[in-house]
Tab-separated table of C-alpha atoms in Angstrom:
chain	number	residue	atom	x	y	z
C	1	UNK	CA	-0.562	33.435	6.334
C	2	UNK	CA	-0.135	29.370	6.769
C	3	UNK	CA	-0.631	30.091	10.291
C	4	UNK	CA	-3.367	32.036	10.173
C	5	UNK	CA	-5.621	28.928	7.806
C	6	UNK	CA	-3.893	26.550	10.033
C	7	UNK	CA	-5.849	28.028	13.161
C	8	UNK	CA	-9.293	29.113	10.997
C	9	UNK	CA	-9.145	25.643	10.487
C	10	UNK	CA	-8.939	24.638	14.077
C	11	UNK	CA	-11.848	26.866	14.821
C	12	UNK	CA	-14.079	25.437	11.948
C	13	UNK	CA	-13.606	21.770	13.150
C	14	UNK	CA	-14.189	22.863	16.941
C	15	UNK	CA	-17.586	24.593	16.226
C	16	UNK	CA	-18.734	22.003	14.000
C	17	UNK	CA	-18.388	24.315	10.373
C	18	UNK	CA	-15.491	22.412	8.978
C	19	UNK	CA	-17.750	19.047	9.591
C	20	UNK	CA	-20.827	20.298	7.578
C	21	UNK	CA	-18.473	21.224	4.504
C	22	UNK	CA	-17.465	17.902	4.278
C	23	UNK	CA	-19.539	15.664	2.274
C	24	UNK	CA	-19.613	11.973	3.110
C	25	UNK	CA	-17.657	9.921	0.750
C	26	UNK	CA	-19.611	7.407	-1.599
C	27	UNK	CA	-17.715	4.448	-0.810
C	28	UNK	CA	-19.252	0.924	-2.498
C	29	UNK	CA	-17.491	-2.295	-1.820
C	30	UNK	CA	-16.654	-3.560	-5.804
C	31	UNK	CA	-17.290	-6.769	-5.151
C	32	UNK	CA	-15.123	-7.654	-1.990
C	33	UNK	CA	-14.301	-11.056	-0.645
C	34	UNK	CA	-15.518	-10.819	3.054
C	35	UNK	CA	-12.533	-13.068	4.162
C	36	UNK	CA	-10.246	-10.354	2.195
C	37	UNK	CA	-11.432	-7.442	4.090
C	38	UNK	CA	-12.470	-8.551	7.658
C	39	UNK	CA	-8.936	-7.601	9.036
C	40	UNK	CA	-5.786	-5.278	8.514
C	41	UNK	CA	-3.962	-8.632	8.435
C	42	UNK	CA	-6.699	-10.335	5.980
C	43	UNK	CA	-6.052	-7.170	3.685
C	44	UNK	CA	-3.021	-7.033	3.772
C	45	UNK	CA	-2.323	-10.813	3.254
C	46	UNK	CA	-4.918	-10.480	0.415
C	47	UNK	CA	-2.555	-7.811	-1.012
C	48	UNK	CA	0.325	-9.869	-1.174
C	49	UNK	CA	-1.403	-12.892	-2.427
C	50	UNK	CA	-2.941	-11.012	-5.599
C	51	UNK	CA	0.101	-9.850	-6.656
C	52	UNK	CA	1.594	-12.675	-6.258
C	53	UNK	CA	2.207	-15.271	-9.414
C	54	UNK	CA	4.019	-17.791	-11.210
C	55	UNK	CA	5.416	-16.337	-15.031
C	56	UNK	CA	2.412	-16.360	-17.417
C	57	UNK	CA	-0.055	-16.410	-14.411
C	58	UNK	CA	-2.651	-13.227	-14.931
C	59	UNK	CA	-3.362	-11.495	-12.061
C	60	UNK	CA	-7.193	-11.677	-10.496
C	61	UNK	CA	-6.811	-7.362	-10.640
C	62	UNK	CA	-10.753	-7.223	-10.011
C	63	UNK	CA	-9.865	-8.407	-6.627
C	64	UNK	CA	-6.873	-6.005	-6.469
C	65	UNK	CA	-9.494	-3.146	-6.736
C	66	UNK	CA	-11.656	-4.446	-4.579
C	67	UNK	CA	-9.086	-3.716	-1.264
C	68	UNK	CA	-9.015	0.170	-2.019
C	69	UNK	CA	-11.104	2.940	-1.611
C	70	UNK	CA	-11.909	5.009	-4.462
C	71	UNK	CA	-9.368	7.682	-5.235
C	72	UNK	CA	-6.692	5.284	-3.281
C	73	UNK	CA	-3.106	5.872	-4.085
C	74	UNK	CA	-0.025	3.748	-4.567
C	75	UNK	CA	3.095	5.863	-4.040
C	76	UNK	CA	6.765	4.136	-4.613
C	77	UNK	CA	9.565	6.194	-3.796
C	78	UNK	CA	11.645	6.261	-6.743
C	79	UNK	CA	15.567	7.359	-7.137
C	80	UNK	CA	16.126	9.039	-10.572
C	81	UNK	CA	19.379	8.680	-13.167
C	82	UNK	CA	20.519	11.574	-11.025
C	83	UNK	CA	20.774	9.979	-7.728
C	84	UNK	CA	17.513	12.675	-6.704
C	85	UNK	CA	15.042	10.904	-4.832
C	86	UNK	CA	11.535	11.338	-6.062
C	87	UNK	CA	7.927	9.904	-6.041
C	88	UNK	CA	5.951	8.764	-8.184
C	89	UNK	CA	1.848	8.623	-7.559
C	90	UNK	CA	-0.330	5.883	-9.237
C	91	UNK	CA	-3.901	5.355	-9.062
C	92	UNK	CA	-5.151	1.594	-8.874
C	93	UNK	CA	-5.836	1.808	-12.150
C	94	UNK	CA	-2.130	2.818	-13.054
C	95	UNK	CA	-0.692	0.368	-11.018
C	96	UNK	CA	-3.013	-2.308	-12.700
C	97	UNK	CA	-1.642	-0.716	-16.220
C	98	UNK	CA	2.186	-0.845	-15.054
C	99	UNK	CA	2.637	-3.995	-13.200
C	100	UNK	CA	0.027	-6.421	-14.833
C	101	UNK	CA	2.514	-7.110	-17.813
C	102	UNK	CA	6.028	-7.363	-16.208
C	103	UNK	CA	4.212	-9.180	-13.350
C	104	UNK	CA	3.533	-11.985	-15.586
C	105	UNK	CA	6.190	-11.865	-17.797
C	106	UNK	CA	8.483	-12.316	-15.311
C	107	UNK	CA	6.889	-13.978	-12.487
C	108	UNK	CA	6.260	-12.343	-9.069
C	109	UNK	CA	5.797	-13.341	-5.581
C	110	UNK	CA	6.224	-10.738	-2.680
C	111	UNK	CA	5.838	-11.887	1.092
C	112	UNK	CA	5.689	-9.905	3.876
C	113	UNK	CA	8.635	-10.751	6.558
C	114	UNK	CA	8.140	-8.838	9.386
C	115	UNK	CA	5.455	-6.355	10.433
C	116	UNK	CA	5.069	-3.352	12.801
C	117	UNK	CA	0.938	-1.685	13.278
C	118	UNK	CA	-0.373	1.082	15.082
C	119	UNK	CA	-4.114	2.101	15.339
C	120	UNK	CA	-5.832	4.945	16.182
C	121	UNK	CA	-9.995	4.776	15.701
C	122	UNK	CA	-10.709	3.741	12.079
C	123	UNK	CA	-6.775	4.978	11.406
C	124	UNK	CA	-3.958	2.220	10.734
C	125	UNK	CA	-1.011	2.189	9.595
C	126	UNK	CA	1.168	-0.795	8.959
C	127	UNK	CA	4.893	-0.799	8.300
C	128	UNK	CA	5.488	-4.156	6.044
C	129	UNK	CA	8.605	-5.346	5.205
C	130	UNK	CA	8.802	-7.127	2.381
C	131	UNK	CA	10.683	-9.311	-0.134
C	132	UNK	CA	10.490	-10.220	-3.472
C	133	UNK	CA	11.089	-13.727	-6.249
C	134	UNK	CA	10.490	-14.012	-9.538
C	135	UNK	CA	9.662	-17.914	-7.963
C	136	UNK	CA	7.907	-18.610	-5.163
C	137	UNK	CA	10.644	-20.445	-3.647
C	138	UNK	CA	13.128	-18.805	-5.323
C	139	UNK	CA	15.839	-16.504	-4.252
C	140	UNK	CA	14.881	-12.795	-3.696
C	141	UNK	CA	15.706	-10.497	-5.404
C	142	UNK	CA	14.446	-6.998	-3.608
C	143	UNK	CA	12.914	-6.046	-0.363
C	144	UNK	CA	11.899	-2.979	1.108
C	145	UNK	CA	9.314	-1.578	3.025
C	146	UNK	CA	5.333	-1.036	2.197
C	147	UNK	CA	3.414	1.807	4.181
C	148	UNK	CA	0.267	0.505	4.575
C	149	UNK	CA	-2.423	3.183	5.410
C	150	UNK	CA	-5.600	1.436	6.150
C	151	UNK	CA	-9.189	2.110	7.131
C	152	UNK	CA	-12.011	0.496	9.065
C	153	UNK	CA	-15.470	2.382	8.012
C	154	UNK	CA	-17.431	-0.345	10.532
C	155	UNK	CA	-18.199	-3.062	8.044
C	156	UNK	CA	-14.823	-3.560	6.154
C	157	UNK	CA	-11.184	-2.793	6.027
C	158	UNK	CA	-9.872	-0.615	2.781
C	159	UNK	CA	-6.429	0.309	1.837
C	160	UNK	CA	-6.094	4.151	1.439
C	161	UNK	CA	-2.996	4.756	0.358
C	162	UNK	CA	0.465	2.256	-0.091
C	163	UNK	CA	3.796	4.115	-0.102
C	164	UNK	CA	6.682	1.953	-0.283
C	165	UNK	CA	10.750	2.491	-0.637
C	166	UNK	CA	13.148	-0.592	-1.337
C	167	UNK	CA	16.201	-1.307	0.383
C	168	UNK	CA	19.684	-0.216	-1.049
C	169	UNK	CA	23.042	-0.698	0.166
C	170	UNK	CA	22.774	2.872	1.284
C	171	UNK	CA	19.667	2.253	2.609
C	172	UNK	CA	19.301	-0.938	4.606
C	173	UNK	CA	16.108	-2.344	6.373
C	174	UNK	CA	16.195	-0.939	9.722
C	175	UNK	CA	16.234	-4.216	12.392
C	176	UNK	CA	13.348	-3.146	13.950
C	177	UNK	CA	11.546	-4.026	10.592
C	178	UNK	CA	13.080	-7.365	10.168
C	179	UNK	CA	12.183	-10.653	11.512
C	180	UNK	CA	13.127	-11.010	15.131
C	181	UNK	CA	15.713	-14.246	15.512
């Protein structure tokens, strides 16, 4: 049965059907700083920096929303009381609701360390690594790795979707992520 959608599928895009069903998404730029959104590396250097804060700071979260696309998701991978591995899948608007308090509570700064990119027409994807202080030149205290999906509609860059996973003892930073010495 999969098979047999997968390949009506096929068809439909090869003779043009699957095209017309698809309706063009309304996408309006909420107020988007051009210097935030003329490059994967401006967005994704705006990303960090609006996150980013000393305790008490509030976060500019207008420009937060202003890198995604509507219906963009933020996706952490999450490892339960169980030791079961799990997702978890926030809107902008949840992550605004979740962070925005601890953020500034406690005082946040993430920076990218090392990055890997690959591109394909208006398709990139970004492998961040990352590390986080609750100073700015403090110690850190997690890293990981963002997945940046990204998109270039022809005037602007928008995040589609971030998935990330920290790093764990079990679960070290591969090399090829980190900074080359």
């Amino acid at each position: 049965m999969t098979r047999r959608i997968a390949l009506a599928l096929v068809a439909m895009s090869l003779l043009g059907g699957l095209d017309a069903r698809v309706q063009e998404p309304k996408i309006e730029a909420p107020g988007a700083k051009p210097e935030d959104v003329k490059s994967a590396d401006a967005i994704i250097a705006a990303l960090y920096d609006v996150i980013s804060g000393e305790k008490g700071q509030e976060r500019d979260w207008d420009r937060f929303r202003s890198l995604f696309v509507p219906d963009a998701r933020l996706i952490p991978v999450v490892r339960t009381r169980d030791g079961k591995t799990v997702t978890r899948t926030l809107s902008v608007e949840d992550f605004v609701k979740s962070a925005s308090a601890n953020m500034e509570e406690m005082g946040f700064y993430e920076t990218e360390i090392a990055r890997k990119t690959e591109q394909f027409g208006a398709v990139t994807h970004a492998f961040s690594s990352y590390e986080s202080k609750h100073e700015k030149d403090g110690k850190p205290f997690d890293r990981g790795i963002n997945s940046f999906q990204l998109m270039n509609d022809g005037t602007r860059w928008w995040v589609v979707t971030i998935y990330w996973d920290r790093e764990t003892p079990t679960n070290p930073i591969p090399t090829e992520y980190l900074p080359k010495k």
